[in-house]
Amino acid sequence: MAKQSESKPPHGFAPAPFEPRRGLRSAHLQTILGNFLRRESGLPPSEARRFQVEEDIEVLCHCHWQPQELKHSAWTLIIVHGLEGSVESQYVIGTGSKAWARGMNVVRMNMRNCGGTEELTPTLYHSGLSGDVGAVVRTLVEQDKLTRIALAGYSMGGNLVLKLAGEWGNDAPRELRAAAAVSPAMDLGPSAAALHLKGNRVYEWKFLRGLRKRYERKVQLYPDKYDAARARRFRSIVEFDDIITAPYSGFTGADDYYHRASSSRVLQNIAVPTLILHAQDDPFIRVLPETRGKLDANPNITFVETQHGGHCAFLADPNGYDGRWAEKTIVDFVAGL
């Protein structure tokens, strides 16, 4: 059995142990196959809906509502994707399908600019925009009168979810009942640096290709705002963030951005039941000792660390379900509350 540790679980939640799928103990195999193996969607057709974040900024979500007589009392799970992902990311589809099958409303959220929505905002997107998730939550509470909301985020989306929960602390809307994060980038600086390690360059190159193309589209849409000369070949994520993300987003540089945008600064303030799943063999997500201390000290957080699982993967043998352990564990956690 793979080694697995966890802090004291709130409300009695204890996840089933994770054992990697036969032949898939490798972190890289888990990560790559977890990203590309298609899920069978069990979601019904969605309502595409724009949510206002600021006066000239909107994000696009795809909403799946239970029947009207159940909509307002059912759990609503808001799912936030990772860097260069979208509402069509396989883990978003998989988690949403499992939540829908358990009677939950599902809201798949595109971060600003993602999912082909560059025209909805003149700004870029980055790992500190937790307020975008908060705007979706508040709209669903105030306009839709939803009463039980949970957040789930993967990687960069996990950082946004945890950062929002920590920033809100005890002042969170009472309708926000839970949060969950899979492979969250809680310590952005060390994780960005780890992407530049030799064994992780394939991931870094993939992210950089997507980020550069997205920046080029922003240049085309807003030529007076963005400098086309900056859209060159970048050697690392840190360099991209130092030259593009930071100066266009109000940070003095990459280090300032990573510090201010990391959810690790506010984990101690999280006041709703929260589940965090992390694999020890994650290729590039790093969790600092100080962050581990905050996770262990907060009784509202269940931090589950498995020996294997890679990044946002956690592929187990199909045993009564499709073997996507993290997706099932999130939905079990929320449903159990």
Short mmCIF file of C-alpha atoms in Angstrom, two decimals:
data_model
loop_
_atom_site.label_atom_id
_atom_site.label_comp_id
_atom_site.label_asym_id
_atom_site.label_seq_id
_atom_site.Cartn_x
_atom_site.Cartn_y
_atom_site.Cartn_z
CA MET A 1 0.00 0.00 0.00
CA ALA A 2 1.35 3.45 -0.91
CA LYS A 3 2.30 5.62 2.03
CA GLN A 4 -0.26 8.27 2.83
CA SER A 5 -0.40 10.82 5.61
CA GLU A 6 -2.99 13.35 6.63
CA SER A 7 -3.69 15.90 9.33
CA LYS A 8 -6.64 15.48 11.68
CA PRO A 9 -9.70 15.40 9.40
CA PRO A 10 -12.50 17.89 10.15
CA HIS A 11 -16.01 16.54 10.44
CA GLY A 12 -14.73 12.97 10.45
CA PHE A 13 -13.69 12.85 6.78
CA ALA A 14 -11.05 10.27 5.97
CA PRO A 15 -10.34 9.54 2.28
CA ALA A 16 -9.82 6.05 0.93
CA PRO A 17 -6.08 5.31 0.59
CA PHE A 18 -4.55 6.01 -2.79
CA GLU A 19 -2.78 3.20 -4.63
CA PRO A 20 -1.45 4.07 -8.11
CA ARG A 21 -2.77 2.17 -11.09
CA ARG A 22 -0.73 -0.90 -11.96
CA GLY A 23 2.28 0.12 -14.03
CA LEU A 24 1.78 3.84 -13.27
CA ARG A 25 3.88 4.51 -10.18
CA SER A 26 6.04 6.94 -12.16
CA ALA A 27 5.19 10.55 -11.36
CA HIS A 28 5.69 11.59 -14.98
CA LEU A 29 3.48 8.82 -16.34
CA GLN A 30 0.79 9.74 -13.83
CA THR A 31 1.05 13.42 -14.73
CA ILE A 32 1.03 13.00 -18.50
CA LEU A 33 -1.66 10.33 -18.71
CA GLY A 34 -3.76 12.07 -16.08
CA ASN A 35 -3.80 15.13 -18.32
CA PHE A 36 -4.46 13.45 -21.65
CA LEU A 37 -6.62 10.39 -20.93
CA ARG A 38 -10.14 11.41 -21.84
CA ARG A 39 -13.03 11.18 -19.42
CA GLU A 40 -16.55 10.29 -20.43
CA SER A 41 -18.58 13.35 -19.62
CA GLY A 42 -21.73 12.74 -17.64
CA LEU A 43 -22.71 16.40 -17.68
CA PRO A 44 -25.88 17.69 -19.33
CA PRO A 45 -25.77 20.68 -21.69
CA SER A 46 -24.53 23.79 -19.91
CA GLU A 47 -25.70 27.37 -19.53
CA ALA A 48 -22.83 29.58 -20.73
CA ARG A 49 -22.86 32.59 -18.44
CA ARG A 50 -20.67 35.66 -17.98
CA PHE A 51 -19.91 36.89 -14.49
CA GLN A 52 -18.92 40.51 -13.86
CA VAL A 53 -15.68 40.83 -11.88
CA GLU A 54 -15.00 44.53 -12.41
CA GLU A 55 -16.47 47.20 -14.67
CA ASP A 56 -14.61 46.00 -17.78
CA ILE A 57 -13.74 42.47 -16.70
CA GLU A 58 -15.87 39.34 -17.10
CA VAL A 59 -15.23 35.63 -16.74
CA LEU A 60 -17.13 32.91 -18.56
CA CYS A 61 -18.53 29.93 -16.68
CA HIS A 62 -20.45 26.88 -17.86
CA CYS A 63 -23.24 26.08 -15.41
CA HIS A 64 -25.11 22.81 -15.01
CA TRP A 65 -28.20 23.11 -12.82
CA GLN A 66 -30.16 20.40 -11.09
CA PRO A 67 -33.97 20.57 -11.59
CA GLN A 68 -35.47 23.83 -10.38
CA GLU A 69 -37.03 22.27 -7.28
CA LEU A 70 -33.57 21.07 -6.18
CA LYS A 71 -31.29 23.81 -7.50
CA HIS A 72 -31.32 26.14 -4.51
CA SER A 73 -30.90 23.51 -1.81
CA ALA A 74 -28.39 21.30 -3.61
CA TRP A 75 -24.64 21.63 -3.24
CA THR A 76 -23.05 23.82 -5.93
CA LEU A 77 -19.48 22.89 -6.80
CA ILE A 78 -17.43 25.60 -8.53
CA ILE A 79 -14.44 24.02 -10.30
CA VAL A 80 -11.38 26.10 -11.24
CA HIS A 81 -8.78 24.78 -13.70
CA GLY A 82 -5.00 25.16 -13.68
CA LEU A 83 -2.43 27.16 -15.67
CA GLU A 84 -3.30 27.27 -19.38
CA GLY A 85 -6.34 25.08 -18.82
CA SER A 86 -10.03 25.80 -19.28
CA VAL A 87 -13.48 24.44 -18.48
CA GLU A 88 -12.71 21.70 -21.01
CA SER A 89 -9.71 20.36 -19.06
CA GLN A 90 -10.17 16.65 -18.45
CA TYR A 91 -10.02 16.89 -14.64
CA VAL A 92 -12.69 19.61 -14.73
CA ILE A 93 -14.96 17.42 -16.84
CA GLY A 94 -14.29 14.40 -14.61
CA THR A 95 -14.88 16.21 -11.32
CA GLY A 96 -17.98 17.91 -12.66
CA SER A 97 -19.43 14.64 -13.91
CA LYS A 98 -18.94 12.97 -10.54
CA ALA A 99 -20.45 15.93 -8.71
CA TRP A 100 -23.45 16.02 -11.05
CA ALA A 101 -24.07 12.31 -10.51
CA ARG A 102 -24.18 12.99 -6.76
CA GLY A 103 -26.94 15.57 -7.19
CA MET A 104 -24.83 18.73 -7.19
CA ASN A 105 -25.03 21.82 -9.33
CA VAL A 106 -21.78 22.23 -11.25
CA VAL A 107 -20.16 25.52 -12.29
CA ARG A 108 -17.07 25.12 -14.47
CA MET A 109 -15.17 28.40 -14.29
CA ASN A 110 -12.76 29.78 -16.88
CA MET A 111 -10.13 32.02 -15.36
CA ARG A 112 -10.08 35.41 -17.07
CA ASN A 113 -8.68 35.13 -20.64
CA CYS A 114 -8.98 31.33 -20.66
CA GLY A 115 -11.25 29.21 -22.80
CA GLY A 116 -11.06 31.70 -25.67
CA THR A 117 -12.27 34.68 -23.62
CA GLU A 118 -9.42 37.15 -24.16
CA GLU A 119 -11.89 39.75 -25.41
CA LEU A 120 -13.75 39.83 -22.07
CA THR A 121 -10.97 41.73 -20.29
CA PRO A 122 -8.10 44.05 -21.19
CA THR A 123 -5.99 42.47 -18.43
CA LEU A 124 -3.84 39.35 -18.25
CA TYR A 125 -4.50 36.50 -15.82
CA HIS A 126 -2.28 35.34 -13.00
CA SER A 127 -2.15 33.20 -9.85
CA GLY A 128 -3.27 35.94 -7.48
CA LEU A 129 -6.71 36.71 -8.93
CA SER A 130 -8.67 35.04 -6.15
CA GLY A 131 -11.18 37.88 -6.34
CA ASP A 132 -12.44 36.49 -9.66
CA VAL A 133 -13.54 33.30 -7.90
CA GLY A 134 -15.04 35.41 -5.14
CA ALA A 135 -17.08 37.40 -7.66
CA VAL A 136 -18.61 34.19 -9.01
CA VAL A 137 -19.44 33.02 -5.48
CA ARG A 138 -21.08 36.31 -4.51
CA THR A 139 -23.12 36.46 -7.70
CA LEU A 140 -24.43 32.94 -7.18
CA VAL A 141 -25.37 33.82 -3.60
CA GLU A 142 -26.95 37.21 -4.30
CA GLN A 143 -28.62 36.58 -7.65
CA ASP A 144 -29.24 32.82 -7.70
CA LYS A 145 -29.92 32.48 -3.95
CA LEU A 146 -27.80 29.32 -3.69
CA THR A 147 -27.31 28.12 -0.14
CA ARG A 148 -24.50 25.54 -0.19
CA ILE A 149 -21.41 26.34 -2.22
CA ALA A 150 -18.09 24.49 -2.37
CA LEU A 151 -14.94 25.40 -4.28
CA ALA A 152 -12.56 22.97 -5.99
CA GLY A 153 -9.34 24.00 -7.71
CA TYR A 154 -6.51 22.24 -9.49
CA SER A 155 -2.88 23.45 -9.41
CA MET A 156 -3.05 27.21 -10.11
CA GLY A 157 -6.81 27.02 -9.55
CA GLY A 158 -6.14 25.33 -6.23
CA ASN A 159 -3.98 28.27 -5.19
CA LEU A 160 -6.79 30.68 -6.12
CA VAL A 161 -9.35 28.70 -4.12
CA LEU A 162 -7.15 28.49 -1.02
CA LYS A 163 -6.11 32.14 -1.30
CA LEU A 164 -9.73 33.24 -1.47
CA ALA A 165 -10.73 31.10 1.51
CA GLY A 166 -7.79 32.49 3.49
CA GLU A 167 -8.48 36.10 2.53
CA TRP A 168 -12.13 35.78 3.49
CA GLY A 169 -11.41 33.85 6.69
CA ASN A 170 -14.29 34.23 9.13
CA ASP A 171 -15.87 36.86 6.88
CA ALA A 172 -16.65 34.39 4.09
CA PRO A 173 -20.30 34.28 2.96
CA ARG A 174 -22.11 31.76 5.12
CA GLU A 175 -23.17 29.99 1.92
CA LEU A 176 -19.55 29.01 1.26
CA ARG A 177 -19.37 25.72 3.12
CA ALA A 178 -16.20 23.97 1.85
CA ALA A 179 -13.08 24.17 -0.30
CA ALA A 180 -10.83 21.59 -1.91
CA ALA A 181 -7.55 21.78 -3.83
CA VAL A 182 -5.62 19.20 -5.83
CA SER A 183 -1.86 19.72 -6.29
CA PRO A 184 -2.22 23.42 -5.40
CA ALA A 185 0.67 25.78 -6.11
CA MET A 186 0.64 27.24 -2.60
CA ASP A 187 4.30 28.30 -2.74
CA LEU A 188 4.59 29.85 -6.20
CA GLY A 189 8.25 30.83 -6.19
CA PRO A 190 9.75 27.40 -5.41
CA SER A 191 7.25 25.69 -7.70
CA ALA A 192 8.04 28.00 -10.63
CA ALA A 193 11.77 27.40 -10.07
CA ALA A 194 11.20 23.62 -10.00
CA LEU A 195 9.63 23.80 -13.46
CA HIS A 196 13.03 24.80 -14.82
CA LEU A 197 14.73 21.65 -13.58
CA LYS A 198 15.97 19.43 -16.39
CA GLY A 199 13.43 16.67 -15.75
CA ASN A 200 10.54 19.14 -15.84
CA ARG A 201 11.37 21.13 -18.96
CA VAL A 202 8.68 19.38 -21.03
CA TYR A 203 6.03 20.84 -18.70
CA GLU A 204 7.65 24.27 -18.71
CA TRP A 205 7.86 24.34 -22.51
CA LYS A 206 4.17 23.40 -22.77
CA PHE A 207 3.15 26.18 -20.39
CA LEU A 208 5.41 28.72 -22.10
CA ARG A 209 4.02 27.95 -25.56
CA GLY A 210 0.50 28.54 -24.32
CA LEU A 211 1.37 31.68 -22.37
CA ARG A 212 3.25 33.20 -25.30
CA LYS A 213 0.38 32.54 -27.72
CA ARG A 214 -2.09 34.03 -25.25
CA TYR A 215 0.05 37.14 -24.87
CA GLU A 216 0.24 37.48 -28.67
CA ARG A 217 -3.57 37.40 -28.82
CA LYS A 218 -3.74 40.14 -26.19
CA VAL A 219 -1.32 42.23 -28.26
CA GLN A 220 -3.63 41.87 -31.26
CA LEU A 221 -6.70 42.80 -29.23
CA TYR A 222 -5.09 45.65 -27.26
CA PRO A 223 -2.08 46.92 -29.26
CA ASP A 224 -1.94 50.18 -27.29
CA LYS A 225 -1.69 48.33 -23.99
CA TYR A 226 0.76 45.50 -24.68
CA ASP A 227 4.21 45.65 -26.27
CA ALA A 228 4.52 43.23 -29.18
CA ALA A 229 8.32 43.26 -28.84
CA ARG A 230 8.02 41.41 -25.55
CA ALA A 231 6.43 38.38 -27.23
CA ARG A 232 9.68 36.53 -27.74
CA ARG A 233 10.96 33.09 -26.84
CA PHE A 234 11.21 32.80 -23.07
CA ARG A 235 13.69 30.54 -21.36
CA SER A 236 11.64 29.90 -18.23
CA ILE A 237 8.33 30.55 -16.48
CA VAL A 238 10.17 32.83 -14.06
CA GLU A 239 11.46 34.92 -16.97
CA PHE A 240 7.95 35.15 -18.49
CA ASP A 241 6.51 36.25 -15.15
CA ASP A 242 9.30 38.80 -14.67
CA ILE A 243 8.91 40.34 -18.15
CA ILE A 244 5.18 39.90 -18.81
CA THR A 245 3.04 38.91 -15.82
CA ALA A 246 4.53 41.15 -13.15
CA PRO A 247 4.82 44.54 -14.91
CA TYR A 248 1.39 44.26 -16.54
CA SER A 249 -0.30 43.13 -13.31
CA GLY A 250 0.98 45.61 -10.75
CA PHE A 251 3.96 43.70 -9.33
CA THR A 252 7.55 44.92 -9.18
CA GLY A 253 8.91 41.62 -10.51
CA ALA A 254 8.50 37.85 -10.43
CA ASP A 255 9.59 37.56 -6.78
CA ASP A 256 7.08 40.17 -5.66
CA TYR A 257 4.37 38.46 -7.71
CA TYR A 258 5.11 35.00 -6.28
CA HIS A 259 5.14 36.31 -2.73
CA ARG A 260 1.93 38.30 -2.93
CA ALA A 261 -0.02 35.74 -4.98
CA SER A 262 0.86 32.63 -2.94
CA SER A 263 -1.97 31.20 -0.86
CA SER A 264 0.58 30.02 1.71
CA ARG A 265 0.51 33.53 3.21
CA VAL A 266 -3.12 33.15 4.34
CA LEU A 267 -3.65 29.41 4.98
CA GLN A 268 -3.82 30.04 8.72
CA ASN A 269 -6.99 32.09 8.20
CA ILE A 270 -9.07 29.46 6.38
CA ALA A 271 -12.25 28.96 8.36
CA VAL A 272 -14.28 26.51 6.23
CA PRO A 273 -13.68 22.75 6.01
CA THR A 274 -10.93 22.38 3.43
CA LEU A 275 -9.35 19.36 1.77
CA ILE A 276 -5.91 19.53 0.13
CA LEU A 277 -4.50 16.62 -1.90
CA HIS A 278 -0.78 16.56 -2.74
CA ALA A 279 1.58 13.86 -3.98
CA GLN A 280 5.11 13.65 -2.63
CA ASP A 281 6.33 12.82 -6.13
CA ASP A 282 4.66 15.82 -7.79
CA PRO A 283 7.26 16.81 -10.39
CA PHE A 284 7.19 20.54 -9.76
CA ILE A 285 4.88 21.60 -6.93
CA ARG A 286 6.93 22.39 -3.83
CA VAL A 287 5.54 22.84 -0.31
CA LEU A 288 7.80 24.74 2.08
CA PRO A 289 8.20 23.66 5.74
CA GLU A 290 6.54 26.89 6.91
CA THR A 291 3.53 26.10 4.74
CA ARG A 292 3.32 22.57 6.11
CA GLY A 293 3.30 24.06 9.58
CA LYS A 294 0.32 26.25 8.75
CA LEU A 295 -1.56 23.32 7.21
CA ASP A 296 -0.97 21.18 10.27
CA ALA A 297 -1.93 23.95 12.71
CA ASN A 298 -5.27 24.82 11.10
CA PRO A 299 -7.96 22.37 12.31
CA ASN A 300 -10.20 23.28 9.37
CA ILE A 301 -7.71 21.83 6.86
CA THR A 302 -7.27 18.17 5.99
CA PHE A 303 -3.92 17.85 4.21
CA VAL A 304 -3.59 14.48 2.51
CA GLU A 305 -0.15 13.69 1.13
CA THR A 306 0.29 10.51 -0.88
CA GLN A 307 3.58 8.90 -1.87
CA HIS A 308 2.59 8.69 -5.55
CA GLY A 309 0.14 10.49 -7.81
CA GLY A 310 2.12 13.00 -9.86
CA HIS A 311 0.60 16.39 -10.62
CA CYS A 312 -3.21 16.61 -10.70
CA ALA A 313 -3.36 12.93 -11.71
CA PHE A 314 -3.85 10.32 -8.94
CA LEU A 315 -4.76 7.52 -11.34
CA ALA A 316 -5.83 4.41 -9.41
CA ASP A 317 -7.11 1.07 -10.69
CA PRO A 318 -10.77 1.28 -11.68
CA ASN A 319 -12.62 -0.40 -8.84
CA GLY A 320 -16.28 0.47 -8.96
CA TYR A 321 -15.44 3.86 -10.50
CA ASP A 322 -13.12 5.21 -13.21
CA GLY A 323 -10.01 5.30 -11.02
CA ARG A 324 -9.70 9.09 -10.86
CA TRP A 325 -9.09 9.07 -7.13
CA ALA A 326 -8.68 12.82 -6.59
CA GLU A 327 -11.90 13.66 -8.41
CA LYS A 328 -13.86 11.09 -6.43
CA THR A 329 -12.26 12.16 -3.15
CA ILE A 330 -13.24 15.79 -3.66
CA VAL A 331 -16.86 14.90 -4.35
CA ASP A 332 -16.96 12.47 -1.42
CA PHE A 333 -15.57 15.19 0.84
CA VAL A 334 -18.19 17.75 -0.17
CA ALA A 335 -21.06 15.27 -0.13
CA GLY A 336 -20.00 14.08 3.31
CA LEU A 337 -20.45 17.56 4.76
#
